[in-house]
Amino acid sequence: MALSNPALAADASQTAAGALSDGTQVTAVTLKAANGVSATILTYGATLWKMMAPDRDGKTADILLGYDDVASYEKRPNYWGATIGRYGNRIADGKFTLDGKTYQLPQNDHGQSLHGGGKGFDVQNWKVESIKSGPVATAVFSLVSPDGASGYPGTVKTKVTYSLDEKGNLQIVFDATTDKPTVLNMTNHAIFNMAGEGSPRDAMQEVLTIPAGHYTPVNDKLIPTGELRDVTGTVFDFRKGRLVGEGIRDGKDEQIVMGRGYDHNFALDKGVTKTPELAARLEDPVSGRVLELLTTEPGVQFYAGNFLDGTFIGKNGHLYRMGDGIALEPQKFPDSPNHSNFPSTRVDPGKPYKHVMIYRVSTSSR
């Protein structure tokens, strides 16, 4: 068996990243690949903090929006790069029924529950289980969510594994078990600008492809109506690739008006798969940086940074405004527990939860 070239091995290291207001120490783990791609993860929120990627000329830039310091993540939580749970996206009125019992969650989004509600996985300090270098550099983080946390049933034991290979593919695996029937829908909420964080070019001039023939339209509270709507002939048709900004101001489309742009779940043609398959491709034509998102899940939420309102001061003192970055969140569908025709998010004892996603970074030719 051929051995990997040690010179190409990926490296894993950890450093102190600061402290939370209660004195809890936060650790940063950095994974570095041979091709110049690196990823730094904070234990706070198991957050993908930085992702460095070279352009077609070899110039490296951080392609993630975020804050410079841990204190800002605690004071102004915005989910940027965080591990989202227990339930990514929205649940209507913060309620769902499981086995005849109704559960009430914190309503933290205009009466809805968003990204777990209350004290979600994004604002908890995870434990570093292990890190290792090698052909694939790996960091494993763990968290125990007790029965009743934020209103959810079951004690859930969760692990998130970040792995970076020599080519710069960043894989994120979400594993969880429960001791009672519950619902789980975990994802990562990284916000990307492939031109580089803080670039004068916002993400609206990037080309997005989503292999989805349908999406889930929403009501005025951004809750899915239950319909799977054909994208053909609409600004939601990204199957052949289009500029993000091309349809984002289309006031004739009521869905664009309701979302203040794109903030919608796309039903991927591939559905649920055993191994990760393509969910989205994002390219900055100027720098040549390309991001491919692969997932085992059936949906991807495309959020175009509509609520970045100029009040957020991010990395390097940059003021983040609408459209400065976009999120592509692989997941099951929003509000699935309240829609029997949506993919189930139920997890039972003895039947572990698993979601595998990959951020694949490369460059295109001129």
PDB file of N, CA and C in Angstrom, residues 108-176:
ATOM      1  N   ASN A 108     -37.630  32.868  19.673  1.00  0.00           N
ATOM      2  CA  ASN A 108     -36.577  33.888  19.589  1.00  0.00           C
ATOM      3  C   ASN A 108     -36.515  34.573  18.232  1.00  0.00           C
ATOM      4  N   ASP A 109     -37.575  34.420  17.422  1.00  0.00           N
ATOM      5  CA  ASP A 109     -37.570  35.003  16.084  1.00  0.00           C
ATOM      6  C   ASP A 109     -38.988  35.412  15.703  1.00  0.00           C
ATOM      7  N   HIS A 110     -39.439  36.553  16.273  1.00  0.00           N
ATOM      8  CA  HIS A 110     -40.775  37.076  15.961  1.00  0.00           C
ATOM      9  C   HIS A 110     -41.858  36.023  16.177  1.00  0.00           C
ATOM     10  N   GLY A 111     -41.761  35.332  17.303  1.00  0.00           N
ATOM     11  CA  GLY A 111     -42.755  34.327  17.648  1.00  0.00           C
ATOM     12  C   GLY A 111     -42.421  32.931  17.190  1.00  0.00           C
ATOM     13  N   GLN A 112     -41.348  32.790  16.400  1.00  0.00           N
ATOM     14  CA  GLN A 112     -40.917  31.480  15.928  1.00  0.00           C
ATOM     15  C   GLN A 112     -39.691  31.037  16.733  1.00  0.00           C
ATOM     16  N   SER A 113     -39.353  29.752  16.634  1.00  0.00           N
ATOM     17  CA  SER A 113     -38.096  29.266  17.199  1.00  0.00           C
ATOM     18  C   SER A 113     -37.095  29.160  16.059  1.00  0.00           C
ATOM     19  N   LEU A 114     -35.955  29.810  16.216  1.00  0.00           N
ATOM     20  CA  LEU A 114     -34.926  29.825  15.176  1.00  0.00           C
ATOM     21  C   LEU A 114     -33.639  29.197  15.689  1.00  0.00           C
ATOM     22  N   HIS A 115     -33.101  28.252  14.924  1.00  0.00           N
ATOM     23  CA  HIS A 115     -31.798  27.633  15.198  1.00  0.00           C
ATOM     24  C   HIS A 115     -31.690  27.065  16.621  1.00  0.00           C
ATOM     25  N   GLY A 116     -32.771  26.428  17.056  1.00  0.00           N
ATOM     26  CA  GLY A 116     -32.771  25.776  18.362  1.00  0.00           C
ATOM     27  C   GLY A 116     -33.460  26.569  19.432  1.00  0.00           C
ATOM     28  N   GLY A 117     -33.525  27.900  19.254  1.00  0.00           N
ATOM     29  CA  GLY A 117     -34.162  28.735  20.257  1.00  0.00           C
ATOM     30  C   GLY A 117     -33.392  28.721  21.565  1.00  0.00           C
ATOM     31  N   GLY A 118     -33.594  29.734  22.396  1.00  0.00           N
ATOM     32  CA  GLY A 118     -32.958  29.735  23.716  1.00  0.00           C
ATOM     33  C   GLY A 118     -31.452  29.587  23.648  1.00  0.00           C
ATOM     34  N   LYS A 119     -30.918  28.709  24.481  1.00  0.00           N
ATOM     35  CA  LYS A 119     -29.477  28.480  24.531  1.00  0.00           C
ATOM     36  C   LYS A 119     -29.130  27.335  23.587  1.00  0.00           C
ATOM     37  N   GLY A 120     -28.969  27.678  22.315  1.00  0.00           N
ATOM     38  CA  GLY A 120     -28.673  26.675  21.308  1.00  0.00           C
ATOM     39  C   GLY A 120     -27.230  26.219  21.361  1.00  0.00           C
ATOM     40  N   PHE A 121     -26.903  25.264  20.494  1.00  0.00           N
ATOM     41  CA  PHE A 121     -25.550  24.729  20.436  1.00  0.00           C
ATOM     42  C   PHE A 121     -24.533  25.807  20.078  1.00  0.00           C
ATOM     43  N   ASP A 122     -24.986  26.873  19.419  1.00  0.00           N
ATOM     44  CA  ASP A 122     -24.093  27.934  18.935  1.00  0.00           C
ATOM     45  C   ASP A 122     -23.527  28.801  20.048  1.00  0.00           C
ATOM     46  N   VAL A 123     -24.149  28.787  21.221  1.00  0.00           N
ATOM     47  CA  VAL A 123     -23.680  29.643  22.318  1.00  0.00           C
ATOM     48  C   VAL A 123     -23.224  28.813  23.521  1.00  0.00           C
ATOM     49  N   GLN A 124     -22.770  27.602  23.265  1.00  0.00           N
ATOM     50  CA  GLN A 124     -22.221  26.753  24.313  1.00  0.00           C
ATOM     51  C   GLN A 124     -20.772  26.415  23.987  1.00  0.00           C
ATOM     52  N   ASN A 125     -19.979  26.259  25.046  1.00  0.00           N
ATOM     53  CA  ASN A 125     -18.562  25.950  24.850  1.00  0.00           C
ATOM     54  C   ASN A 125     -18.377  24.440  24.795  1.00  0.00           C
ATOM     55  N   TRP A 126     -18.000  23.946  23.634  1.00  0.00           N
ATOM     56  CA  TRP A 126     -17.848  22.523  23.406  1.00  0.00           C
ATOM     57  C   TRP A 126     -16.505  22.032  23.956  1.00  0.00           C
ATOM     58  N   LYS A 127     -16.423  20.739  24.179  1.00  0.00           N
ATOM     59  CA  LYS A 127     -15.193  20.120  24.667  1.00  0.00           C
ATOM     60  C   LYS A 127     -14.383  19.583  23.491  1.00  0.00           C
ATOM     61  N   VAL A 128     -13.062  19.816  23.523  1.00  0.00           N
ATOM     62  CA  VAL A 128     -12.187  19.207  22.522  1.00  0.00           C
ATOM     63  C   VAL A 128     -11.927  17.762  22.943  1.00  0.00           C
ATOM     64  N   GLU A 129     -12.433  16.821  22.157  1.00  0.00           N
ATOM     65  CA  GLU A 129     -12.230  15.407  22.457  1.00  0.00           C
ATOM     66  C   GLU A 129     -10.857  14.935  21.977  1.00  0.00           C
ATOM     67  N   SER A 130     -10.465  15.384  20.789  1.00  0.00           N
ATOM     68  CA  SER A 130      -9.180  14.965  20.234  1.00  0.00           C
ATOM     69  C   SER A 130      -8.827  15.821  19.034  1.00  0.00           C
ATOM     70  N   ILE A 131      -7.526  15.927  18.773  1.00  0.00           N
ATOM     71  CA  ILE A 131      -7.047  16.503  17.522  1.00  0.00           C
ATOM     72  C   ILE A 131      -5.883  15.646  17.037  1.00  0.00           C
ATOM     73  N   LYS A 132      -5.720  15.571  15.726  1.00  0.00           N
ATOM     74  CA  LYS A 132      -4.577  14.823  15.205  1.00  0.00           C
ATOM     75  C   LYS A 132      -4.199  15.326  13.814  1.00  0.00           C
ATOM     76  N   SER A 133      -2.904  15.259  13.521  1.00  0.00           N
ATOM     77  CA  SER A 133      -2.376  15.581  12.200  1.00  0.00           C
ATOM     78  C   SER A 133      -2.236  14.294  11.405  1.00  0.00           C
ATOM     79  N   GLY A 134      -1.944  14.425  10.112  1.00  0.00           N
ATOM     80  CA  GLY A 134      -1.769  13.260   9.261  1.00  0.00           C
ATOM     81  C   GLY A 134      -2.235  13.565   7.858  1.00  0.00           C
ATOM     82  N   PRO A 135      -2.430  12.559   7.028  1.00  0.00           N
ATOM     83  CA  PRO A 135      -2.987  12.795   5.692  1.00  0.00           C
ATOM     84  C   PRO A 135      -4.307  13.558   5.768  1.00  0.00           C
ATOM     85  N   VAL A 136      -5.035  13.333   6.868  1.00  0.00           N
ATOM     86  CA  VAL A 136      -6.242  14.105   7.171  1.00  0.00           C
ATOM     87  C   VAL A 136      -6.093  14.648   8.587  1.00  0.00           C
ATOM     88  N   ALA A 137      -6.148  15.980   8.729  1.00  0.00           N
ATOM     89  CA  ALA A 137      -6.089  16.600  10.056  1.00  0.00           C
ATOM     90  C   ALA A 137      -7.507  16.654  10.621  1.00  0.00           C
ATOM     91  N   THR A 138      -7.648  16.266  11.890  1.00  0.00           N
ATOM     92  CA  THR A 138      -8.984  16.090  12.457  1.00  0.00           C
ATOM     93  C   THR A 138      -9.094  16.718  13.841  1.00  0.00           C
ATOM     94  N   ALA A 139     -10.256  17.294  14.103  1.00  0.00           N
ATOM     95  CA  ALA A 139     -10.585  17.804  15.434  1.00  0.00           C
ATOM     96  C   ALA A 139     -11.998  17.365  15.779  1.00  0.00           C
ATOM     97  N   VAL A 140     -12.155  16.786  16.969  1.00  0.00           N
ATOM     98  CA  VAL A 140     -13.453  16.281  17.406  1.00  0.00           C
ATOM     99  C   VAL A 140     -13.916  17.083  18.620  1.00  0.00           C
ATOM    100  N   PHE A 141     -15.149  17.588  18.560  1.00  0.00           N
ATOM    101  CA  PHE A 141     -15.732  18.381  19.643  1.00  0.00           C
ATOM    102  C   PHE A 141     -16.992  17.674  20.144  1.00  0.00           C
ATOM    103  N   SER A 142     -17.269  17.768  21.448  1.00  0.00           N
ATOM    104  CA  SER A 142     -18.439  17.087  22.007  1.00  0.00           C
ATOM    105  C   SER A 142     -19.244  18.013  22.906  1.00  0.00           C
ATOM    106  N   LEU A 143     -20.521  17.688  23.024  1.00  0.00           N
ATOM    107  CA  LEU A 143     -21.435  18.460  23.860  1.00  0.00           C
ATOM    108  C   LEU A 143     -22.580  17.553  24.296  1.00  0.00           C
ATOM    109  N   VAL A 144     -22.999  17.676  25.558  1.00  0.00           N
ATOM    110  CA  VAL A 144     -24.168  16.956  26.047  1.00  0.00           C
ATOM    111  C   VAL A 144     -25.276  17.969  26.297  1.00  0.00           C
ATOM    112  N   SER A 145     -26.418  17.749  25.656  1.00  0.00           N
ATOM    113  CA  SER A 145     -27.592  18.602  25.838  1.00  0.00           C
ATOM    114  C   SER A 145     -28.596  17.844  26.682  1.00  0.00           C
ATOM    115  N   PRO A 146     -28.872  18.293  27.907  1.00  0.00           N
ATOM    116  CA  PRO A 146     -29.721  17.522  28.820  1.00  0.00           C
ATOM    117  C   PRO A 146     -31.183  17.487  28.397  1.00  0.00           C
ATOM    118  N   ASP A 147     -31.881  16.508  28.892  1.00  0.00           N
ATOM    119  CA  ASP A 147     -33.319  16.370  28.653  1.00  0.00           C
ATOM    120  C   ASP A 147     -34.030  17.654  29.069  1.00  0.00           C
ATOM    121  N   GLY A 148     -34.846  18.195  28.164  1.00  0.00           N
ATOM    122  CA  GLY A 148     -35.592  19.410  28.464  1.00  0.00           C
ATOM    123  C   GLY A 148     -34.887  20.698  28.101  1.00  0.00           C
ATOM    124  N   ALA A 149     -33.641  20.626  27.657  1.00  0.00           N
ATOM    125  CA  ALA A 149     -32.910  21.838  27.281  1.00  0.00           C
ATOM    126  C   ALA A 149     -33.661  22.565  26.171  1.00  0.00           C
ATOM    127  N   SER A 150     -33.945  23.844  26.397  1.00  0.00           N
ATOM    128  CA  SER A 150     -34.699  24.682  25.450  1.00  0.00           C
ATOM    129  C   SER A 150     -36.027  24.047  25.041  1.00  0.00           C
ATOM    130  N   GLY A 151     -36.543  23.177  25.920  1.00  0.00           N
ATOM    131  CA  GLY A 151     -37.848  22.576  25.675  1.00  0.00           C
ATOM    132  C   GLY A 151     -37.840  21.280  24.904  1.00  0.00           C
ATOM    133  N   TYR A 152     -36.684  20.835  24.445  1.00  0.00           N
ATOM    134  CA  TYR A 152     -36.598  19.606  23.651  1.00  0.00           C
ATOM    135  C   TYR A 152     -36.514  18.371  24.546  1.00  0.00           C
ATOM    136  N   PRO A 153     -37.161  17.286  24.137  1.00  0.00           N
ATOM    137  CA  PRO A 153     -37.063  16.044  24.928  1.00  0.00           C
ATOM    138  C   PRO A 153     -35.773  15.292  24.660  1.00  0.00           C
ATOM    139  N   GLY A 154     -35.346  14.532  25.654  1.00  0.00           N
ATOM    140  CA  GLY A 154     -34.212  13.634  25.490  1.00  0.00           C
ATOM    141  C   GLY A 154     -32.868  14.250  25.805  1.00  0.00           C
ATOM    142  N   THR A 155     -32.018  13.457  26.471  1.00  0.00           N
ATOM    143  CA  THR A 155     -30.619  13.834  26.642  1.00  0.00           C
ATOM    144  C   THR A 155     -29.884  13.471  25.357  1.00  0.00           C
ATOM    145  N   VAL A 156     -29.318  14.484  24.716  1.00  0.00           N
ATOM    146  CA  VAL A 156     -28.662  14.282  23.425  1.00  0.00           C
ATOM    147  C   VAL A 156     -27.151  14.446  23.589  1.00  0.00           C
ATOM    148  N   LYS A 157     -26.418  13.412  23.208  1.00  0.00           N
ATOM    149  CA  LYS A 157     -24.960  13.446  23.226  1.00  0.00           C
ATOM    150  C   LYS A 157     -24.476  13.640  21.797  1.00  0.00           C
ATOM    151  N   THR A 158     -23.734  14.720  21.595  1.00  0.00           N
ATOM    152  CA  THR A 158     -23.381  15.143  20.244  1.00  0.00           C
ATOM    153  C   THR A 158     -21.882  15.237  20.059  1.00  0.00           C
ATOM    154  N   LYS A 159     -21.428  14.854  18.857  1.00  0.00           N
ATOM    155  CA  LYS A 159     -20.040  15.086  18.460  1.00  0.00           C
ATOM    156  C   LYS A 159     -20.025  15.736  17.082  1.00  0.00           C
ATOM    157  N   VAL A 160     -19.123  16.694  16.925  1.00  0.00           N
ATOM    158  CA  VAL A 160     -18.895  17.322  15.625  1.00  0.00           C
ATOM    159  C   VAL A 160     -17.429  17.116  15.274  1.00  0.00           C
ATOM    160  N   THR A 161     -17.191  16.515  14.121  1.00  0.00           N
ATOM    161  CA  THR A 161     -15.834  16.212  13.689  1.00  0.00           C
ATOM    162  C   THR A 161     -15.492  17.027  12.450  1.00  0.00           C
ATOM    163  N   TYR A 162     -14.483  17.875  12.577  1.00  0.00           N
ATOM    164  CA  TYR A 162     -13.951  18.636  11.445  1.00  0.00           C
ATOM    165  C   TYR A 162     -12.716  17.897  10.928  1.00  0.00           C
ATOM    166  N   SER A 163     -12.658  17.643   9.611  1.00  0.00           N
ATOM    167  CA  SER A 163     -11.516  16.957   9.018  1.00  0.00           C
ATOM    168  C   SER A 163     -11.086  17.689   7.747  1.00  0.00           C
ATOM    169  N   LEU A 164      -9.799  17.978   7.652  1.00  0.00           N
ATOM    170  CA  LEU A 164      -9.252  18.666   6.481  1.00  0.00           C
ATOM    171  C   LEU A 164      -8.201  17.794   5.837  1.00  0.00           C
ATOM    172  N   ASP A 165      -8.381  17.481   4.545  1.00  0.00           N
ATOM    173  CA  ASP A 165      -7.410  16.622   3.879  1.00  0.00           C
ATOM    174  C   ASP A 165      -6.358  17.451   3.144  1.00  0.00           C
ATOM    175  N   GLU A 166      -5.412  16.766   2.509  1.00  0.00           N
ATOM    176  CA  GLU A 166      -4.276  17.435   1.873  1.00  0.00           C
ATOM    177  C   GLU A 166      -4.688  18.335   0.713  1.00  0.00           C
ATOM    178  N   LYS A 167      -5.870  18.083   0.139  1.00  0.00           N
ATOM    179  CA  LYS A 167      -6.348  18.876  -0.999  1.00  0.00           C
ATOM    180  C   LYS A 167      -7.194  20.067  -0.575  1.00  0.00           C
ATOM    181  N   GLY A 168      -7.465  20.161   0.728  1.00  0.00           N
ATOM    182  CA  GLY A 168      -8.236  21.289   1.216  1.00  0.00           C
ATOM    183  C   GLY A 168      -9.724  21.049   1.310  1.00  0.00           C
ATOM    184  N   ASN A 169     -10.149  19.784   1.325  1.00  0.00           N
ATOM    185  CA  ASN A 169     -11.559  19.472   1.530  1.00  0.00           C
ATOM    186  C   ASN A 169     -11.859  19.442   3.024  1.00  0.00           C
ATOM    187  N   LEU A 170     -12.761  20.301   3.465  1.00  0.00           N
ATOM    188  CA  LEU A 170     -13.136  20.347   4.873  1.00  0.00           C
ATOM    189  C   LEU A 170     -14.440  19.596   5.064  1.00  0.00           C
ATOM    190  N   GLN A 171     -14.364  18.452   5.734  1.00  0.00           N
ATOM    191  CA  GLN A 171     -15.557  17.659   6.023  1.00  0.00           C
ATOM    192  C   GLN A 171     -16.013  17.926   7.451  1.00  0.00           C
ATOM    193  N   ILE A 172     -17.331  18.065   7.620  1.00  0.00           N
ATOM    194  CA  ILE A 172     -17.919  18.241   8.945  1.00  0.00           C
ATOM    195  C   ILE A 172     -18.942  17.130   9.143  1.00  0.00           C
ATOM    196  N   VAL A 173     -18.763  16.356  10.213  1.00  0.00           N
ATOM    197  CA  VAL A 173     -19.683  15.252  10.511  1.00  0.00           C
ATOM    198  C   VAL A 173     -20.371  15.534  11.839  1.00  0.00           C
ATOM    199  N   PHE A 174     -21.690  15.507  11.824  1.00  0.00           N
ATOM    200  CA  PHE A 174     -22.501  15.684  13.026  1.00  0.00           C
ATOM    201  C   PHE A 174     -23.041  14.319  13.432  1.00  0.00           C
ATOM    202  N   ASP A 175     -22.692  13.869  14.639  1.00  0.00           N
ATOM    203  CA  ASP A 175     -23.181  12.601  15.183  1.00  0.00           C
ATOM    204  C   ASP A 175     -23.911  12.885  16.485  1.00  0.00           C
ATOM    205  N   ALA A 176     -25.022  12.186  16.705  1.00  0.00           N
ATOM    206  CA  ALA A 176     -25.751  12.392  17.959  1.00  0.00           C
ATOM    207  C   ALA A 176     -26.565  11.157  18.314  1.00  0.00           C
TER     208      ALA A 176
END
